[in-house]
Short mmCIF file of C-alpha atoms and ligand atoms in Angstrom, two decimals:
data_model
loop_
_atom_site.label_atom_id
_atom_site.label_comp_id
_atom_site.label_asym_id
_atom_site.label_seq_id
_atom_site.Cartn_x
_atom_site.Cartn_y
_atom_site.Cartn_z
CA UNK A 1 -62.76 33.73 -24.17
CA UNK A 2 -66.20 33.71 -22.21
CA UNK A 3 -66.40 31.09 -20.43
CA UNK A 4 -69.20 29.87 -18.00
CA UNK A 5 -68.59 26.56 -15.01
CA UNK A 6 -71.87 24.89 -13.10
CA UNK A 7 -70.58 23.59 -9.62
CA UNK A 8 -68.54 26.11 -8.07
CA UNK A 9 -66.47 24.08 -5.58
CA UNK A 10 -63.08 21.97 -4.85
CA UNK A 11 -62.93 21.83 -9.00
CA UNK A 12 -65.50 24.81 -10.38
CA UNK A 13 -63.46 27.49 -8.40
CA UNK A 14 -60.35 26.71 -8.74
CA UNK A 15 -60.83 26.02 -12.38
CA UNK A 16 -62.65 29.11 -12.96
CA UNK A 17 -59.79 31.11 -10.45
CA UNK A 18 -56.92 29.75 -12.94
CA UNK A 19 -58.93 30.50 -16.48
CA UNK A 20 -59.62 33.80 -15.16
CA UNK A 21 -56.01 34.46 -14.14
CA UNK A 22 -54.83 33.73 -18.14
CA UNK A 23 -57.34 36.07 -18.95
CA UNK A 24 -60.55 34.48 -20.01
CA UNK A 25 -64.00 35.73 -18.96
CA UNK A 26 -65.13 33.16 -16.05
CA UNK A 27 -69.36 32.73 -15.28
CA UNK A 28 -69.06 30.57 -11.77
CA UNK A 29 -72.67 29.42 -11.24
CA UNK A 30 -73.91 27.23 -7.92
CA UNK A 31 -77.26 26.60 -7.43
CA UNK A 32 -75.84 26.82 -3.26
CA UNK A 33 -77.14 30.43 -3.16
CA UNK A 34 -75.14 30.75 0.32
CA UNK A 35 -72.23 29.92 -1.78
CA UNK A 36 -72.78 32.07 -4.24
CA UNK A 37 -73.83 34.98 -1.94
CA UNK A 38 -70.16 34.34 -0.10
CA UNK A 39 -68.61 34.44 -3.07
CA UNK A 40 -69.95 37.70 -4.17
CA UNK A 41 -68.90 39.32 -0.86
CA UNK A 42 -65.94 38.19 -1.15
CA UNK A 43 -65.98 35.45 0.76
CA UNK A 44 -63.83 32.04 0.03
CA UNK A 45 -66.26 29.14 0.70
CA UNK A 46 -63.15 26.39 0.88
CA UNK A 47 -59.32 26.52 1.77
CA UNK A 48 -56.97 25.85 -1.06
CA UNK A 49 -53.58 27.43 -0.70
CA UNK A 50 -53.18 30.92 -3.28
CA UNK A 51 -57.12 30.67 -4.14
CA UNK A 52 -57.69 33.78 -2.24
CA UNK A 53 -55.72 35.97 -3.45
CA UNK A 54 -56.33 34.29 -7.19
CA UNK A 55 -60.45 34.47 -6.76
CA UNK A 56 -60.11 38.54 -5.46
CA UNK A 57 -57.45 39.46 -8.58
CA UNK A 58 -59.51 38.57 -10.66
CA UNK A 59 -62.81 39.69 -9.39
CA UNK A 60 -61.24 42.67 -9.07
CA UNK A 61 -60.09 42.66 -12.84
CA UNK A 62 -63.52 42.38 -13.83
CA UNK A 63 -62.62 38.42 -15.67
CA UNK A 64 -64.17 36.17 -12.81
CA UNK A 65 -68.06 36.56 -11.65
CA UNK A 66 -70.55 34.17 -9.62
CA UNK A 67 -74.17 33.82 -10.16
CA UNK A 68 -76.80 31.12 -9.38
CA UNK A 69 -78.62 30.86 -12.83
CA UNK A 70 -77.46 28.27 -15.19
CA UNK A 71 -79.69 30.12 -17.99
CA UNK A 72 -77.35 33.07 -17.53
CA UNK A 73 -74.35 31.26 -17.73
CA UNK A 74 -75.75 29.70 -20.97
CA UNK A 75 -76.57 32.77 -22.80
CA UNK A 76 -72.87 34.74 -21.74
CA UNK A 77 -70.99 32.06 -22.91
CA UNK A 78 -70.25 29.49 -25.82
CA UNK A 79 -68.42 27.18 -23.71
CA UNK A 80 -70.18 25.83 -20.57
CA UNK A 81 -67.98 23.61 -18.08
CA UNK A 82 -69.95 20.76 -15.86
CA UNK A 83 -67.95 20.90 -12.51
CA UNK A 84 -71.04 19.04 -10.19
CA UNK A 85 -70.78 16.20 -7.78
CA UNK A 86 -70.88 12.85 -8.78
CA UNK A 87 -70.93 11.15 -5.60
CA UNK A 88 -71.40 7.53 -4.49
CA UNK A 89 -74.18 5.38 -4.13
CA UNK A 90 -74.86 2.54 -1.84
CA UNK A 91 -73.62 -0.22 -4.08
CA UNK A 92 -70.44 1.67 -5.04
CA UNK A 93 -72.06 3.03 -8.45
CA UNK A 94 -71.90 6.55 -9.20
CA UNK A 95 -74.91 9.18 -8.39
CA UNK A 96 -75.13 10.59 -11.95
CA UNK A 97 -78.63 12.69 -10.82
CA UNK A 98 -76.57 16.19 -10.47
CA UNK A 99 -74.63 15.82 -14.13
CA UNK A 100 -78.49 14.56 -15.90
CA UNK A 101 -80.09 17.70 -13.99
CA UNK A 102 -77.07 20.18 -14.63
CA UNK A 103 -77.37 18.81 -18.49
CA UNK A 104 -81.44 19.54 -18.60
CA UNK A 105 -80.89 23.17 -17.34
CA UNK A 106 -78.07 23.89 -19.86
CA UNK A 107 -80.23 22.27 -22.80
CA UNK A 108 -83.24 23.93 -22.02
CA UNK A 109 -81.57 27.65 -21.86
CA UNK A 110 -79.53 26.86 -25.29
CA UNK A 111 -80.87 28.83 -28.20
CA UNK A 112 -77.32 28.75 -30.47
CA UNK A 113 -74.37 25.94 -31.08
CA UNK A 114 -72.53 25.68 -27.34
CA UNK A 115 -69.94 23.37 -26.38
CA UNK A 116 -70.57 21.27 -23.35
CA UNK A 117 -67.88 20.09 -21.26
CA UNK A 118 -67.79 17.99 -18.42
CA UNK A 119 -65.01 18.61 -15.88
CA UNK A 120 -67.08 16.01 -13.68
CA UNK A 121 -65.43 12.94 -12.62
CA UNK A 122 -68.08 9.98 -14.40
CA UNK A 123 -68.15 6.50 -15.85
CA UNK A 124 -67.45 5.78 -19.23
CA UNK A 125 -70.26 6.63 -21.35
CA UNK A 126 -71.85 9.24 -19.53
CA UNK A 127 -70.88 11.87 -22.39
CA UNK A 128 -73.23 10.08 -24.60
CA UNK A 129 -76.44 10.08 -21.96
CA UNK A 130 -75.29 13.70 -21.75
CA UNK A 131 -75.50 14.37 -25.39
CA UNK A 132 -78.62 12.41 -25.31
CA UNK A 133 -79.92 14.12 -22.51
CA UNK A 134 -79.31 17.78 -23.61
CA UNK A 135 -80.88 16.48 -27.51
CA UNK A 136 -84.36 15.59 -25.63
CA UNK A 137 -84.54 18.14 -23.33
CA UNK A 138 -83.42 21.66 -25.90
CA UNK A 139 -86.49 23.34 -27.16
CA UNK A 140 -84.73 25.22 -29.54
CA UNK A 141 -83.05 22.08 -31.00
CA UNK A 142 -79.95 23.84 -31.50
CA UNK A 143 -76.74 22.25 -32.79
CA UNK A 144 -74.06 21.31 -29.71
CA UNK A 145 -70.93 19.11 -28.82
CA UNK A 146 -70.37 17.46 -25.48
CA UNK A 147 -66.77 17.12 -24.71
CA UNK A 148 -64.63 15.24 -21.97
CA UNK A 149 -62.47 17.40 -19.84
CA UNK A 150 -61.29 15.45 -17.11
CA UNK A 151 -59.46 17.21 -14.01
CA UNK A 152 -56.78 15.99 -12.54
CA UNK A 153 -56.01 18.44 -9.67
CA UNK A 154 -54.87 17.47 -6.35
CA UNK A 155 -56.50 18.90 -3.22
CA UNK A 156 -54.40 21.04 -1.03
CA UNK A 157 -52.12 21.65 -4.63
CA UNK A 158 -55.22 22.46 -6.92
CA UNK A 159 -54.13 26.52 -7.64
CA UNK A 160 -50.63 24.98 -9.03
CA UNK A 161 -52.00 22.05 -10.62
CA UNK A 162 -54.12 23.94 -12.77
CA UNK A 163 -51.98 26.62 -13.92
CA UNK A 164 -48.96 23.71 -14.48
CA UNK A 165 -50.41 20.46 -15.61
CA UNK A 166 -49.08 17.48 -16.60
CA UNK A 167 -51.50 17.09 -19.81
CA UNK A 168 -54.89 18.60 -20.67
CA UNK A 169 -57.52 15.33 -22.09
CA UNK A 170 -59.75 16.52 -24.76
CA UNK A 171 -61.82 13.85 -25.29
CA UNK A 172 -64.69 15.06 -28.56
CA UNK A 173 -67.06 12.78 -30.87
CA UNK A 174 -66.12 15.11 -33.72
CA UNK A 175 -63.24 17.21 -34.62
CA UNK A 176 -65.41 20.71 -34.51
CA UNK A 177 -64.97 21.63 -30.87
CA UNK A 178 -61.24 20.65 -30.93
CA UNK A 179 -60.15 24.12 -31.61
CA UNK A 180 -61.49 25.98 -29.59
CA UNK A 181 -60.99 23.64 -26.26
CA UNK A 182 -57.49 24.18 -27.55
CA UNK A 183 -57.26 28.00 -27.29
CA UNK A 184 -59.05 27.74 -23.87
CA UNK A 185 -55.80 25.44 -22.89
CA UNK A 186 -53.26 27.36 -24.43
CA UNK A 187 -52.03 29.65 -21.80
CA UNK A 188 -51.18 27.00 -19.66
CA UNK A 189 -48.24 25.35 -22.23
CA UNK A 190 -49.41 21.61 -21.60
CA UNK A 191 -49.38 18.90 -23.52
CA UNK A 192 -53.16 17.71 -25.40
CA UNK A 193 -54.24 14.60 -25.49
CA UNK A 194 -57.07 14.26 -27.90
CA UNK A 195 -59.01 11.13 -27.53
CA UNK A 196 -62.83 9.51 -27.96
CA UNK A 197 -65.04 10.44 -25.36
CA UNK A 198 -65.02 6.88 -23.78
CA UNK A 199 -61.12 6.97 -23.67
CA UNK A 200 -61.01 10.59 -21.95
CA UNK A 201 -63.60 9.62 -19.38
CA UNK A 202 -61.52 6.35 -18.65
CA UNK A 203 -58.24 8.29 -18.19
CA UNK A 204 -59.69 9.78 -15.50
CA UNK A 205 -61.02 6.59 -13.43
CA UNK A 206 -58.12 4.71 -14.70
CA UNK A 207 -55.47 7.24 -13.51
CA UNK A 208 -57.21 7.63 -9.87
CA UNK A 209 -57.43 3.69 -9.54
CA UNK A 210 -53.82 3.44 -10.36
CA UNK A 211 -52.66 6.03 -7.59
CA UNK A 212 -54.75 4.38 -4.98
CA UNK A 213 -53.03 1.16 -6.13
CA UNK A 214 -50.12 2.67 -5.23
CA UNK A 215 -50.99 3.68 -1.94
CA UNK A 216 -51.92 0.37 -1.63
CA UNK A 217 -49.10 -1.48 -2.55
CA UNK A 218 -46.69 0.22 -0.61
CA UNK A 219 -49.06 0.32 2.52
CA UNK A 220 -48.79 -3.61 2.29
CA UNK A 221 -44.88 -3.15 1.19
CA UNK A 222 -45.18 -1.88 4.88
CA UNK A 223 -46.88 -4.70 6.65
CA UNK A 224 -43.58 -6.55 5.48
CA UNK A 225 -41.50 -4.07 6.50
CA UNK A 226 -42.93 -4.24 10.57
CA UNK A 227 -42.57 -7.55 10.32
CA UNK A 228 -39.16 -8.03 9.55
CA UNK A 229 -37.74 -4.51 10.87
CA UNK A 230 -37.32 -2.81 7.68
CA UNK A 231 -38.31 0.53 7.34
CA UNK A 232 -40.84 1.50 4.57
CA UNK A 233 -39.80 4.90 3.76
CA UNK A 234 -36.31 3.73 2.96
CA UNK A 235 -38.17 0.99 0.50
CA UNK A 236 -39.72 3.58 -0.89
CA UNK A 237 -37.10 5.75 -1.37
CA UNK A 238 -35.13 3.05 -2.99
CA UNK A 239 -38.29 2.08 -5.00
CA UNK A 240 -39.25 5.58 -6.13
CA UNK A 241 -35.68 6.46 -7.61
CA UNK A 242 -36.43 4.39 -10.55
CA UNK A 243 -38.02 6.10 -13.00
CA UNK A 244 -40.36 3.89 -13.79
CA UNK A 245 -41.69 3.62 -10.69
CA UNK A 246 -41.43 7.22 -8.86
CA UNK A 247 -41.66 8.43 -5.77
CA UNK A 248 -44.81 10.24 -5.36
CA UNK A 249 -47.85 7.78 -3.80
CA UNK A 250 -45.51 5.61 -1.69
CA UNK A 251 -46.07 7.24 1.37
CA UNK A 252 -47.42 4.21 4.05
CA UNK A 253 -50.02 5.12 6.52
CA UNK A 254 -53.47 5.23 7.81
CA UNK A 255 -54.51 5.04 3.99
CA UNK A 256 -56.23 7.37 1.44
CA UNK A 257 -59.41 9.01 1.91
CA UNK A 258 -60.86 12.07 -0.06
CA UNK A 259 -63.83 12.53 -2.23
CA UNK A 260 -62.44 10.74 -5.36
CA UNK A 261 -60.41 8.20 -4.35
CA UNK A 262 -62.62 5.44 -2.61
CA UNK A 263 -65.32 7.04 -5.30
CA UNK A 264 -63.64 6.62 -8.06
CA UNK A 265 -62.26 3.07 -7.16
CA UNK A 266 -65.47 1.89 -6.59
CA UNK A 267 -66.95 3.30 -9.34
CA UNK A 268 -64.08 1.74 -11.38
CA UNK A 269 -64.92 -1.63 -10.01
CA UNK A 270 -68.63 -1.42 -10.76
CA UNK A 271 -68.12 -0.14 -14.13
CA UNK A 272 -65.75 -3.35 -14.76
CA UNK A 273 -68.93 -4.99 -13.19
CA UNK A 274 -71.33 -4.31 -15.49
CA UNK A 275 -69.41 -5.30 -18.60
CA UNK A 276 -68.69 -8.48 -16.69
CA UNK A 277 -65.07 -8.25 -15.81
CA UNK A 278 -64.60 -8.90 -12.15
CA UNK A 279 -61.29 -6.51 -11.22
CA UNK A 280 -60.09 -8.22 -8.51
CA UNK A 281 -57.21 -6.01 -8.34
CA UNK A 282 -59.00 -3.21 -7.38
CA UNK A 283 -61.04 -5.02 -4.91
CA UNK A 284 -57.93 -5.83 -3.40
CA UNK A 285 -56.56 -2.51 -3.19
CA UNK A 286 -59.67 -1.47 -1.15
CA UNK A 287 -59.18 -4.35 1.22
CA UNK A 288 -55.65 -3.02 1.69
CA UNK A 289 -56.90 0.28 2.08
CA UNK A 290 -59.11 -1.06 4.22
CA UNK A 291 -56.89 -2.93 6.87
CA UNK A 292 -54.51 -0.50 7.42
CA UNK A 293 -57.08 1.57 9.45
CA UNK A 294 -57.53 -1.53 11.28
CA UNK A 295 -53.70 -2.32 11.82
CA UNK A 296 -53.12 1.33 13.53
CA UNK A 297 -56.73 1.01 16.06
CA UNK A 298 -55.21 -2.60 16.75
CA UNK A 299 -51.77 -0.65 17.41
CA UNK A 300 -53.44 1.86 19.48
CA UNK A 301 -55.13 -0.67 21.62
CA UNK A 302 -52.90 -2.83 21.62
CA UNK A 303 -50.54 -0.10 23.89
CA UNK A 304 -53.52 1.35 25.73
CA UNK A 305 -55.12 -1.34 26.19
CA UNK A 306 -58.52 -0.22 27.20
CA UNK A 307 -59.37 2.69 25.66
CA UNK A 308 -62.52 3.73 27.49
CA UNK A 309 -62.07 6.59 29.79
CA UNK A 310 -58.18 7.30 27.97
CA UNK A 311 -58.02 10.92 26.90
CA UNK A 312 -56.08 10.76 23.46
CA UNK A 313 -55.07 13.63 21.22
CA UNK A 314 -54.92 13.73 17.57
CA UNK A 315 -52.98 16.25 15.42
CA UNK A 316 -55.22 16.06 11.74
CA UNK A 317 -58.51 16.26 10.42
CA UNK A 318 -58.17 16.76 6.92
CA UNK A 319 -58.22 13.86 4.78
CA UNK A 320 -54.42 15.19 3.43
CA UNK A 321 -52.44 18.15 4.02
CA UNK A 322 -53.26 21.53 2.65
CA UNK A 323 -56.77 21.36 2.44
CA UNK A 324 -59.49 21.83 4.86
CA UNK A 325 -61.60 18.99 2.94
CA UNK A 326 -63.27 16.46 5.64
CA UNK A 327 -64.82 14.02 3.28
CA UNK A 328 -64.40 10.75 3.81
CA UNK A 329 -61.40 11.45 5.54
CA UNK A 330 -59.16 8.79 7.66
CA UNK A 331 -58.49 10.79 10.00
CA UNK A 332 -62.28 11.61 11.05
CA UNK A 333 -62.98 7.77 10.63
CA UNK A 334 -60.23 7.12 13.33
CA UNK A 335 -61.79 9.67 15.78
CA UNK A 336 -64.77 8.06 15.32
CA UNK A 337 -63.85 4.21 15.58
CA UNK A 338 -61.16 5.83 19.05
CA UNK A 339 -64.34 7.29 20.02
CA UNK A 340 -66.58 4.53 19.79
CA UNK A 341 -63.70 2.13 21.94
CA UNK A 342 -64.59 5.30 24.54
CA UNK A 343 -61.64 7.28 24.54
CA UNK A 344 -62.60 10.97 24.48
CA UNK A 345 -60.68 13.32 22.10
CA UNK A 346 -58.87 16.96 21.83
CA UNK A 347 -57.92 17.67 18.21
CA UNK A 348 -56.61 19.68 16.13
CA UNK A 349 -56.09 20.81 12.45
CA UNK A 350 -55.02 24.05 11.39
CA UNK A 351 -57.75 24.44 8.33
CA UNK A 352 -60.42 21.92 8.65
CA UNK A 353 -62.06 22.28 12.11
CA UNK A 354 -64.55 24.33 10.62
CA UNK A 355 -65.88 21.73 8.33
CA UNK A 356 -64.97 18.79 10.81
CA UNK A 357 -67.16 20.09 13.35
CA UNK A 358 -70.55 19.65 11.02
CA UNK A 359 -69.69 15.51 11.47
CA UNK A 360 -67.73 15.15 14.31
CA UNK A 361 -69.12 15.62 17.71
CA UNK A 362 -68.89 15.80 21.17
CA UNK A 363 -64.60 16.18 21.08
CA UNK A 364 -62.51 19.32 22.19
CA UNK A 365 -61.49 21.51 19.45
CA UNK A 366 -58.12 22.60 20.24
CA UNK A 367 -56.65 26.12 18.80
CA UNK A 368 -53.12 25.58 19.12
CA UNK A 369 -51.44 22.16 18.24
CA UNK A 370 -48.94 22.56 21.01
CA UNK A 371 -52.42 22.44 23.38
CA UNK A 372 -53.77 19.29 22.32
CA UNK A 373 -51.64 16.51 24.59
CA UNK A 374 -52.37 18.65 27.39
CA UNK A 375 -53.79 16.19 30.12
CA UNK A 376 -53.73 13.24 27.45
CA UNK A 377 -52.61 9.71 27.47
CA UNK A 378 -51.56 9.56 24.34
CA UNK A 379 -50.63 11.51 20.82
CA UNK A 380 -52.06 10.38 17.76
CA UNK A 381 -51.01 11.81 14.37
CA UNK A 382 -53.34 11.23 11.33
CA UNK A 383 -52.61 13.80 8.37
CA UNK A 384 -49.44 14.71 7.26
CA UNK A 385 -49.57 18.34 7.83
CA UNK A 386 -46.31 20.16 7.35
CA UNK A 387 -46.51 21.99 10.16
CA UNK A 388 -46.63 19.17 12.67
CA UNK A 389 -43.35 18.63 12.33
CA UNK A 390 -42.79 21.70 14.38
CA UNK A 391 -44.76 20.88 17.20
CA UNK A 392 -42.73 21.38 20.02
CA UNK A 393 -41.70 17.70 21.31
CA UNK A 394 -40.98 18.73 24.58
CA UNK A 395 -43.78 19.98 26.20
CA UNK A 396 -45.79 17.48 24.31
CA UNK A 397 -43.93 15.00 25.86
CA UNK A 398 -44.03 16.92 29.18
CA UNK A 399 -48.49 17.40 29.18
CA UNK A 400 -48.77 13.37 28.08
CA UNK A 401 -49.65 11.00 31.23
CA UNK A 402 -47.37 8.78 29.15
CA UNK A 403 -45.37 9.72 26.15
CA UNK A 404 -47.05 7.67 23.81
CA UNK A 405 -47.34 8.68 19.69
CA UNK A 406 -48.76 6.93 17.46
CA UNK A 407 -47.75 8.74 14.05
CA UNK A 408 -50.29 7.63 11.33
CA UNK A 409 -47.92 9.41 8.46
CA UNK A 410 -44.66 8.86 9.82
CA UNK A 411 -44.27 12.37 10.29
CA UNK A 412 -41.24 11.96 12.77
CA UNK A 413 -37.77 10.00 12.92
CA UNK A 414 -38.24 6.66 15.13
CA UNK A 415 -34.50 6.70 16.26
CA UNK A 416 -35.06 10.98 17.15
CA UNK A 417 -38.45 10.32 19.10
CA UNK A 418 -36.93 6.93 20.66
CA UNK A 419 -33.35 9.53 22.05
CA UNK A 420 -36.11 12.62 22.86
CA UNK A 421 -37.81 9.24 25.79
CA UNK A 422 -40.81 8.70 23.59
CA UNK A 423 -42.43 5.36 23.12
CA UNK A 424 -43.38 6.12 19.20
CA UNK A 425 -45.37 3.94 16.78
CA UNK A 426 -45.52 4.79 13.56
CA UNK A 427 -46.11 2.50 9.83
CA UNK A 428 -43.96 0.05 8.10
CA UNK A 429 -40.94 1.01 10.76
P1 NAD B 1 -67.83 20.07 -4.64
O1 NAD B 1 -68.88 19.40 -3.87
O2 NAD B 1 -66.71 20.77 -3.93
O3 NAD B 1 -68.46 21.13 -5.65
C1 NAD B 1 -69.56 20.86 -6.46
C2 NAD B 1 -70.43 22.09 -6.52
O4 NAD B 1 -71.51 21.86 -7.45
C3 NAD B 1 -71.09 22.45 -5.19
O5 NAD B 1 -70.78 23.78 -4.85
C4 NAD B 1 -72.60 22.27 -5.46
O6 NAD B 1 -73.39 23.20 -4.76
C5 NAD B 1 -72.65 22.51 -6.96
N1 NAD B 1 -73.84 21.99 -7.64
C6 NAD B 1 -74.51 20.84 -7.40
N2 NAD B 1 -75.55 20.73 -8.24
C7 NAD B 1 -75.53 21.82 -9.03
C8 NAD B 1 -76.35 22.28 -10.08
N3 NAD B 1 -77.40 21.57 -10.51
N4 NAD B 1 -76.05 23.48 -10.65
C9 NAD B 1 -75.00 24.20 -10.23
N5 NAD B 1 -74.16 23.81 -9.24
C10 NAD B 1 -74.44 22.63 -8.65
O7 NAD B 1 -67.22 18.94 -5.60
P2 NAD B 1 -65.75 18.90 -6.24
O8 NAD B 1 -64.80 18.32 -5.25
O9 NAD B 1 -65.47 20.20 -6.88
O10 NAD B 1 -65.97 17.77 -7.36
C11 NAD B 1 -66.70 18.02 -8.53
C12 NAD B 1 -66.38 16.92 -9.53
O11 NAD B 1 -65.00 16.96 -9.88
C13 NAD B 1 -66.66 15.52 -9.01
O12 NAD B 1 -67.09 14.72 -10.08
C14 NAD B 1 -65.29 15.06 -8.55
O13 NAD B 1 -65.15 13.65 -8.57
C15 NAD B 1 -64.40 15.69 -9.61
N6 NAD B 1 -63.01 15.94 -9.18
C16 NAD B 1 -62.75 16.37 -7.92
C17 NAD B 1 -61.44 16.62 -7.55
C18 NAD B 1 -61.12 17.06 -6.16
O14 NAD B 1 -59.95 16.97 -5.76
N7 NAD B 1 -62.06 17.56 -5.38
C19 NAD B 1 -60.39 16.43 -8.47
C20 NAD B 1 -60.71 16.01 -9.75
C21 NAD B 1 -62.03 15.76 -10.11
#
């Protein structure tokens, strides 16, 4: 099938990577022109593990092409994906100005029936302003369907969550565009979930809210656990083996970050805001979230004491493993709040210091992870990259003034680290 995606980033590449790779004819447009220019080089604008290789295949097979005009992407294909930011404002509300202007450009190149489908993350309801929106703004008054495609891909995990997913949402105001979003999906052997519009686009801020919750609730599972010696990942592991509960999003640390999930919460909560249901649950999770930050400064300062003039090193930029994605990341907001205290920082992450260095200043960059406690007083971990595990312990130990860690994702074993003469501090143990 020809298909075409507007927003060629975290979701639009990926997505259009995977639908090429089952063989469908994949339009990625960007109105980035940089982006776009990259792409056709054969550059890779982001790090997601397998894109790559995925992006040049296919390029190669002649299924997956880049281009910055929407009106091209109209006219080669019948079904046009809407993968554009919808960022925060201010007040928590979403920015919907990229999915109205995205909508205008698609309605004003449409001269025959096209199917609209927005991949977007948005409140419930904004299919209809969409279908309003491309109605006013279509010259050629042509016939159309706006559908709700939700994504549910994790950063880091995106390639494999895309060609394996749990379920494919379909959510359509009439039954005509149900077919074909079908065939599109049909390669990857999911299950489809057919809903209303309103339903599919609050699966999506529903499902998000819930895994923060999650993070949540076990991050405060872990206050408990410091304060009466337990250890947290042993509650979780005794949690998670019940099937109704599951493992996956217990893991107690520094907190979640990422584009979509302090987004979508508070989008969630303002939603529930303006129909006049306060969701005090959320709000609570985002306190949570919240605190935990200010638990592991407080634990930090607590054992340094003063922090101005300390040299402290910290293993993790990314806001989670596997990705080189910076935004809104914990582990930038602790180098900034360690910073601000007047510690200065070496760091290191092994995909993201490109990015990291557009917002965070005036800290050494270190290549090598085994080179960043060199000359520090202390060892700070705050992602959960795999590879930190390996970092050699030793001479670590050896360049610290002090061998101090504080582990932000309870990376290591406290009784190991405690044998190996390190004073270590990690979450809910
Ligand atoms: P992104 O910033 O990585 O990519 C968006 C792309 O859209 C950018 O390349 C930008 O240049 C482009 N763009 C902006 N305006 C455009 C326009 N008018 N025409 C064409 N291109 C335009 O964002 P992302 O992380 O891919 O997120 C996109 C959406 O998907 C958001 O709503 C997000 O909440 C949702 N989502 C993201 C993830 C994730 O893990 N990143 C997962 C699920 C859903």
């Amino acid at each position: 099938m020809k298909l075409t995606i507007n927003g060629t980033g975290y979701v639009g590449l990926v997505t259009g990577a995977c639908f090429a790779e089952v063989g469908h004819h994949v339009l990625c447009v960007d109105n980035d022109a940089a982006k776009i220019k990259l792409l056709k080089e054969g550059g890779i604008p982001i790090y997601e593990p397998g894109l790559e290789e995925l992006v040049k295949k296919n390029v190669a097979a002649g299924r997956l092409s880049f281009t910055t005009s929407i009106a091209e992407g109209v006219q080669k294909s019948d079904v046009i994906f809407i993968a554009v930011p919808t960022p925060p404002q201010p007040d928590g509300s979403v920015d919907l100005s990229f999915i109205e202007r995205v909508a205008r450009d698609i309605a004003a190149a449409m001269t025959d029936y096209k199917i609209v489908v927005d991949k977007s993350t948005v409140p419930v309801k904004t299919g209809e302003k969409v279908a309003e929106t491309i109605k006013r703004y279509c010259p050629a008054k042509v016939d159309f369907d706006v559908v709700s495609n939700p994504e549910f891909l994790r950063e880091g995990f995106a390639v494999c969550d895309l060609m394996k997913p749990n379920r494919i949402v379909i959510g359509v105001r009439s039954q005509r565009p149900v077919a074909v979003m079908k065939k599109i999906y049909t390669p990857f052997n999911a299950p489809i979930v057919v809903t209303d519009i309103n339903s599919a686009e609050l699966i999506k801020h529903a499902s998000n809210s819930f895994l923060a919750l999650k993070i949540s609730y076990i991050n405060a599972v872990a206050v408990l656990c410091e304060a009466t010696g337990a250890n947290v990942q042993e509650v979780a592991a005794g949690m998670g083996m019940d099937e109704r509960i599951g493992r996956p999003f217990l893991n107690a640390g520094i907190g979640f970050g990422g584009s979509c999930f302090p987004k979508d919460l508070s989008a969630f909560v303002k939603i529930a805001e303006q129909i006049g249901y306060d969701f005090h649950l959320l709000k609570e999770v985002q306190r949570i979230n919240a605190g935990q930050m200010e638990r592991f400064v407080k634990k930090i300062t607590d054992t340094l004491w003063v922090l101005k003039d300390k040299k402290i090193g910290v293993l993790g930029l990314a806001f989670k493993q596997n990705t080189d994605d910076v935004r809104t990341s914990p582990a930038i907001e602790l180098c900034q709040r360690l910073q601000k205290e007047g510690a200065t920082l070496r760091v290191h992450d092994p995909k993201a210091m490109g990015k990291a260095r557009a917002i965070l200043s005036n800290v050494t960059y270190v290549d090598d992870m085994n080179d960043v406690a060199e000359g520090c007083d202390a060892l700070v971990v705050a992602t959960e990259w795999d590879e930190f595990k390996k970092l050699d312990l030793e001479r670590a130990r050896k360049s610290l003034s002090h061998p101090i860690m504080f582990d932000g994702r309870n990376l290591f074993d406290p009784g190991e680290m405690g044998r190996l003469g390190w004073i270590y501090k990690s979450v809910g143990r």
